[in-house]
CSV table of C-alpha atoms in Angstrom, one decimal:
chain,number,residue,atom,x,y,z
R,1,MET,CA,-8.9,14.2,-11.2
R,2,SER,CA,-7.1,12.8,-8.2
R,3,GLU,CA,-8.5,10.0,-6.1
R,4,LEU,CA,-7.5,6.9,-4.2
R,5,ILE,CA,-9.5,3.7,-4.6
R,6,VAL,CA,-9.3,1.0,-1.9
R,7,LEU,CA,-8.8,-2.4,-3.5
R,8,GLY,CA,-8.3,-4.2,-0.2
R,9,SER,CA,-8.2,-3.4,3.5
R,10,CYS,CA,-7.4,-6.6,5.4
R,11,GLY,CA,-4.2,-7.7,7.0
R,12,ALA,CA,-2.9,-11.3,7.0
R,13,TRP,CA,-5.7,-12.9,5.0
R,14,PRO,CA,-9.0,-11.6,3.5
R,15,GLU,CA,-12.3,-11.7,5.2
R,16,PRO,CA,-15.3,-13.0,3.1
R,17,GLY,CA,-16.1,-10.3,0.5
R,18,ARG,CA,-12.8,-8.4,1.2
R,19,ALA,CA,-9.2,-8.4,0.0
R,20,CYS,CA,-5.8,-7.7,1.6
R,21,ALA,CA,-3.7,-4.6,1.1
R,22,GLY,CA,-4.1,-2.7,-2.1
R,23,PHE,CA,-4.8,0.8,-3.4
R,24,LEU,CA,-5.1,2.5,-6.8
R,25,LEU,CA,-3.9,6.1,-6.7
R,26,THR,CA,-4.8,8.3,-9.7
R,27,HIS,CA,-3.4,11.8,-10.3
R,28,GLU,CA,-3.2,13.7,-13.6
R,29,ASP,CA,-4.4,10.5,-15.3
R,30,PHE,CA,-1.3,8.7,-13.9
R,31,ARG,CA,-2.3,5.4,-12.2
R,32,VAL,CA,0.0,3.9,-9.5
R,33,VAL,CA,-0.9,0.9,-7.5
R,34,LEU,CA,0.2,0.6,-3.8
R,35,ASP,CA,0.5,-3.1,-2.9
R,36,LEU,CA,-1.4,-6.0,-4.4
R,37,GLY,CA,-2.2,-8.5,-1.7
R,38,TYR,CA,-4.5,-11.5,-1.7
R,39,GLY,CA,-7.7,-10.9,-3.8
R,40,THR,CA,-6.9,-7.4,-5.0
R,41,VAL,CA,-6.4,-7.9,-8.7
R,42,GLY,CA,-10.1,-8.6,-9.4
R,43,ALA,CA,-10.9,-5.2,-7.9
R,44,LEU,CA,-8.1,-3.6,-9.9
R,45,LEU,CA,-9.4,-5.0,-13.2
R,46,GLU,CA,-12.7,-3.3,-12.6
R,47,HIS,CA,-10.9,0.0,-13.2
R,48,CYS,CA,-8.0,-1.2,-15.4
R,49,PRO,CA,-9.4,-4.2,-17.4
R,50,ARG,CA,-6.2,-5.1,-19.1
R,51,GLY,CA,-4.0,-4.2,-16.2
R,52,GLU,CA,-3.2,-0.8,-17.8
R,53,VAL,CA,-1.5,0.8,-14.8
R,54,ASP,CA,1.5,3.2,-15.0
R,55,ALA,CA,3.5,2.0,-12.0
R,56,VAL,CA,3.3,-0.4,-9.1
R,57,ILE,CA,4.9,0.1,-5.6
R,58,VAL,CA,5.1,-2.8,-3.2
R,59,THR,CA,6.1,-2.0,0.4
R,60,HIS,CA,7.4,-5.5,1.3
R,61,ARG,CA,7.4,-9.2,0.5
R,62,HIS,CA,4.6,-10.6,2.7
R,63,PRO,CA,2.0,-12.2,0.5
R,64,ASP,CA,-0.9,-10.1,1.9
R,65,HIS,CA,0.9,-7.2,0.2
R,66,CYS,CA,2.4,-8.7,-3.0
R,67,VAL,CA,1.0,-12.0,-4.0
R,68,ASP,CA,-1.5,-10.6,-6.6
R,69,LEU,CA,1.4,-9.1,-8.5
R,70,SER,CA,1.6,-12.6,-10.0
R,71,ALA,CA,-1.9,-12.3,-11.3
R,72,LEU,CA,-1.2,-8.9,-12.7
R,73,ALA,CA,1.9,-10.3,-14.5
R,74,ARG,CA,-0.4,-12.9,-16.2
R,75,VAL,CA,-2.9,-10.3,-17.2
R,76,ARG,CA,-0.2,-8.1,-18.8
R,77,HIS,CA,1.5,-11.1,-20.4
R,78,TYR,CA,-1.6,-12.4,-22.1
R,79,GLU,CA,-3.7,-9.3,-22.6
R,80,ALA,CA,-1.1,-6.7,-23.4
R,81,PRO,CA,2.0,-8.6,-24.7
R,82,ASP,CA,3.3,-5.7,-26.7
R,83,ALA,CA,2.8,-3.0,-24.1
R,84,PRO,CA,5.8,-1.5,-22.4
R,85,LYS,CA,6.9,-3.0,-19.1
R,86,VAL,CA,5.3,-1.6,-16.0
R,87,PRO,CA,7.7,0.1,-13.6
R,88,LEU,CA,7.7,-1.9,-10.3
R,89,TYR,CA,9.3,-0.4,-7.2
R,90,CYS,CA,10.0,-3.0,-4.5
R,91,GLU,CA,12.6,-4.6,-2.4
R,92,PRO,CA,14.4,-7.6,-3.9
R,93,GLY,CA,12.6,-10.2,-1.7
R,94,VAL,CA,9.3,-9.4,-3.6
R,95,LEU,CA,10.8,-10.9,-6.8
R,96,ASP,CA,11.8,-14.0,-4.9
R,97,VAL,CA,8.2,-14.5,-3.8
R,98,LEU,CA,6.9,-14.0,-7.4
R,99,ARG,CA,9.3,-16.4,-9.0
R,100,ALA,CA,8.5,-19.0,-6.4
R,101,LEU,CA,4.8,-18.6,-7.1
R,102,GLU,CA,5.1,-18.8,-10.9
R,103,PRO,CA,8.3,-18.5,-12.9
R,104,ARG,CA,6.5,-18.0,-16.2
R,105,PRO,CA,6.2,-15.3,-17.2
R,106,ASP,CA,9.3,-14.2,-15.3
R,107,PRO,CA,8.4,-10.9,-13.5
R,108,ALA,CA,11.3,-9.2,-15.2
R,109,THR,CA,9.7,-9.7,-18.6
R,110,VAL,CA,6.5,-7.8,-17.5
R,111,PHE,CA,7.9,-5.4,-14.9
R,112,GLU,CA,10.7,-2.9,-15.1
R,113,VAL,CA,12.1,-3.5,-11.7
R,114,HIS,CA,13.5,-0.7,-9.5
R,115,ASP,CA,14.9,-0.8,-6.0
R,116,LEU,CA,12.3,0.8,-3.7
R,117,GLY,CA,15.1,1.8,-1.3
R,118,ARG,CA,16.1,4.7,-3.5
R,119,PRO,CA,14.2,7.9,-4.2
R,120,ALA,CA,12.7,8.1,-7.6
R,121,ARG,CA,10.5,10.0,-10.0
R,122,VAL,CA,7.2,8.1,-10.6
R,123,GLY,CA,5.1,9.9,-13.2
R,124,PRO,CA,4.0,13.2,-11.6
R,125,PHE,CA,5.3,12.1,-8.2
R,126,SER,CA,8.5,12.3,-6.4
R,127,LEU,CA,8.8,9.0,-4.4
R,128,THR,CA,10.6,9.1,-1.1
R,129,PRO,CA,11.0,5.7,0.7
R,130,LEU,CA,11.6,5.4,4.4
R,131,PRO,CA,12.5,2.0,6.0
R,132,LEU,CA,10.1,1.2,8.8
R,133,PRO,CA,10.1,-1.5,11.5
R,134,HIS,CA,8.5,-4.8,10.5
R,135,HIS,CA,9.2,-8.5,10.5
R,136,VAL,CA,10.8,-8.3,7.0
R,137,PRO,CA,12.2,-5.2,5.2
R,138,ASP,CA,9.4,-2.7,4.7
R,139,TYR,CA,9.4,0.7,3.2
R,140,GLY,CA,6.9,3.4,3.9
R,141,VAL,CA,6.4,5.5,0.8
R,142,ARG,CA,5.8,9.2,0.4
R,143,LEU,CA,4.4,10.4,-3.0
R,144,ALA,CA,4.5,14.2,-3.5
R,145,ALA,CA,3.3,16.2,-6.5
R,146,PRO,CA,2.4,19.9,-6.8
R,147,GLY,CA,-0.7,20.3,-4.7
R,148,LEU,CA,-0.9,16.7,-3.4
R,149,THR,CA,1.1,14.5,-1.0
R,150,VAL,CA,0.1,11.0,0.0
R,151,ALA,CA,2.0,8.7,2.3
R,152,TYR,CA,1.5,5.0,3.0
R,153,THR,CA,3.1,2.9,5.8
R,154,GLY,CA,2.7,-0.7,4.5
R,155,ASP,CA,3.0,-2.6,7.7
R,156,CYS,CA,5.0,-1.1,10.5
R,157,GLY,CA,5.4,-0.7,14.2
R,158,PRO,CA,5.3,2.7,15.9
R,159,THR,CA,8.5,4.7,15.1
R,160,GLU,CA,9.7,8.3,15.0
R,161,ALA,CA,10.2,7.9,11.3
R,162,LEU,CA,6.4,8.2,10.8
R,163,ARG,CA,6.6,11.8,11.7
R,164,GLU,CA,8.7,12.5,8.6
R,165,LEU,CA,6.7,10.0,6.4
R,166,ALA,CA,3.4,11.7,7.2
R,167,ARG,CA,4.6,15.3,7.5
R,168,ASP,CA,1.9,17.7,6.2
R,169,THR,CA,0.4,15.0,4.0
R,170,ASP,CA,-3.1,15.4,2.4
R,171,LEU,CA,-3.7,11.8,3.1
R,172,PHE,CA,-1.8,9.4,5.4
R,173,ILE,CA,-2.6,5.7,4.8
R,174,ALA,CA,-1.6,3.9,8.0
R,175,ASP,CA,-1.5,0.4,9.3
R,176,ALA,CA,-4.1,-0.1,12.1
R,177,THR,CA,-3.9,-3.9,12.5
R,178,LEU,CA,-4.3,-4.1,16.3
R,179,GLN,CA,-6.9,-2.7,18.7
R,180,GLU,CA,-4.7,-3.3,21.9
R,181,GLU,CA,-1.0,-2.9,22.3
R,182,PRO,CA,0.9,-6.2,22.7
R,183,PRO,CA,2.7,-7.0,25.9
R,184,PRO,CA,5.7,-4.9,26.7
R,185,GLY,CA,8.8,-6.2,25.0
R,186,SER,CA,7.0,-7.9,22.2
R,187,PRO,CA,8.3,-7.2,18.7
R,188,ARG,CA,6.4,-4.4,17.1
R,189,GLY,CA,5.8,-5.0,13.4
R,190,VAL,CA,2.3,-3.5,13.3
R,191,MET,CA,0.3,-0.7,15.0
R,192,THR,CA,-2.9,0.1,16.7
R,193,ALA,CA,-5.3,2.7,15.4
R,194,THR,CA,-4.4,4.9,18.4
R,195,GLU,CA,-0.7,4.7,17.5
R,196,ALA,CA,-1.4,5.5,13.8
R,197,ALA,CA,-3.5,8.5,14.8
R,198,THR,CA,-1.0,9.7,17.3
R,199,TRP,CA,1.7,9.8,14.6
R,200,ALA,CA,-0.7,11.4,12.1
R,201,ALA,CA,-1.4,14.2,14.6
R,202,ALA,CA,2.3,14.6,15.4
R,203,ALA,CA,3.1,14.9,11.6
R,204,GLY,CA,0.3,17.4,10.9
R,205,ALA,CA,-1.4,15.1,8.4
R,206,ARG,CA,-4.8,16.4,7.2
R,207,ARG,CA,-6.6,13.1,6.8
R,208,LEU,CA,-6.0,9.6,8.1
R,209,LEU,CA,-7.0,6.5,6.3
R,210,LEU,CA,-6.9,3.4,8.6
R,211,THR,CA,-6.2,0.1,6.9
R,212,HIS,CA,-4.8,-3.4,7.3
R,213,PHE,CA,-7.3,-4.5,9.9
R,214,TRP,CA,-6.9,-7.9,11.5
R,215,PRO,CA,-9.7,-10.2,10.1
R,216,GLY,CA,-12.7,-10.2,12.4
R,217,SER,CA,-12.0,-6.8,14.0
R,218,ASP,CA,-14.8,-4.4,14.7
R,219,ARG,CA,-13.6,-1.5,12.6
R,220,ALA,CA,-15.8,1.0,14.4
R,221,ILE,CA,-13.7,0.5,17.5
R,222,SER,CA,-10.5,1.3,15.6
R,223,ALA,CA,-12.2,4.4,14.1
R,224,ALA,CA,-13.2,5.6,17.6
R,225,GLN,CA,-9.7,5.0,19.0
R,226,ALA,CA,-8.2,7.1,16.2
R,227,ARG,CA,-10.7,9.9,16.5
R,228,ALA,CA,-9.9,10.2,20.2
R,229,VAL,CA,-6.4,11.4,19.4
R,230,PHE,CA,-6.5,12.8,15.9
R,231,GLY,CA,-8.4,16.0,15.1
R,232,GLY,CA,-8.5,15.6,11.3
R,233,GLU,CA,-10.8,13.5,9.3
R,234,VAL,CA,-10.5,9.7,10.0
R,235,ILE,CA,-11.5,7.4,7.2
R,236,VAL,CA,-11.9,3.6,7.5
R,237,ALA,CA,-10.7,1.7,4.5
R,238,GLU,CA,-13.5,-0.4,2.9
R,239,GLU,CA,-13.2,-2.3,-0.4
R,240,GLY,CA,-14.4,-0.1,-3.3
R,241,LEU,CA,-14.2,3.1,-1.2
R,242,VAL,CA,-13.2,6.1,-3.4
R,243,VAL,CA,-11.3,8.9,-1.6
R,244,ALA,CA,-11.3,12.2,-3.5
R,245,LEU,CA,-8.0,14.1,-3.3
């Protein structure tokens, strides 16, 4: 069984009844979490009641992508104290955020920390990180296993690097925060759905999952924008959505 479960789909802060960035990817019974922003751990525990995940990947240090790692650390510390550490792939700033939130348990006692900036083997997947433009260091991640390739942007502005990140993927999970491009010359740390879809098409991705919507956005508008430029399937992230892979 291979599937992706949406734990949260909002950017910046969660709308009522929603959560921020988070996904649970399962392949060959290996469970890897992609980001754990505000409000995502409750959804994760519906599927992994004692936090029994095999790896966690966090794209960057912003709290809407990493803050619920602190909650997962508590779950593991109290509910599975004798379990092996969970491999955590992140950039160093993520640990600074976690330790500022709650130094006990120290993240290093629960997680086996790895630098996300380096390619790695994560269960059945080869992990390839690509630095992407954002307001803090951010890595897009490409997870490839025989018969399945999934890529995820975290947050990022439009960049040629997305062509390589999403190349021939079965599923491209892409930031679609905005519905209009910002004024020319503005720093680009996030994308529109049109931009996400344009890069998905350029990369030959098979399916596109739009996520990280600004709170209050009409997601139907984003979906229509993406479908206007991408000929593959466009999926709108919704909490609890299960995408079969």
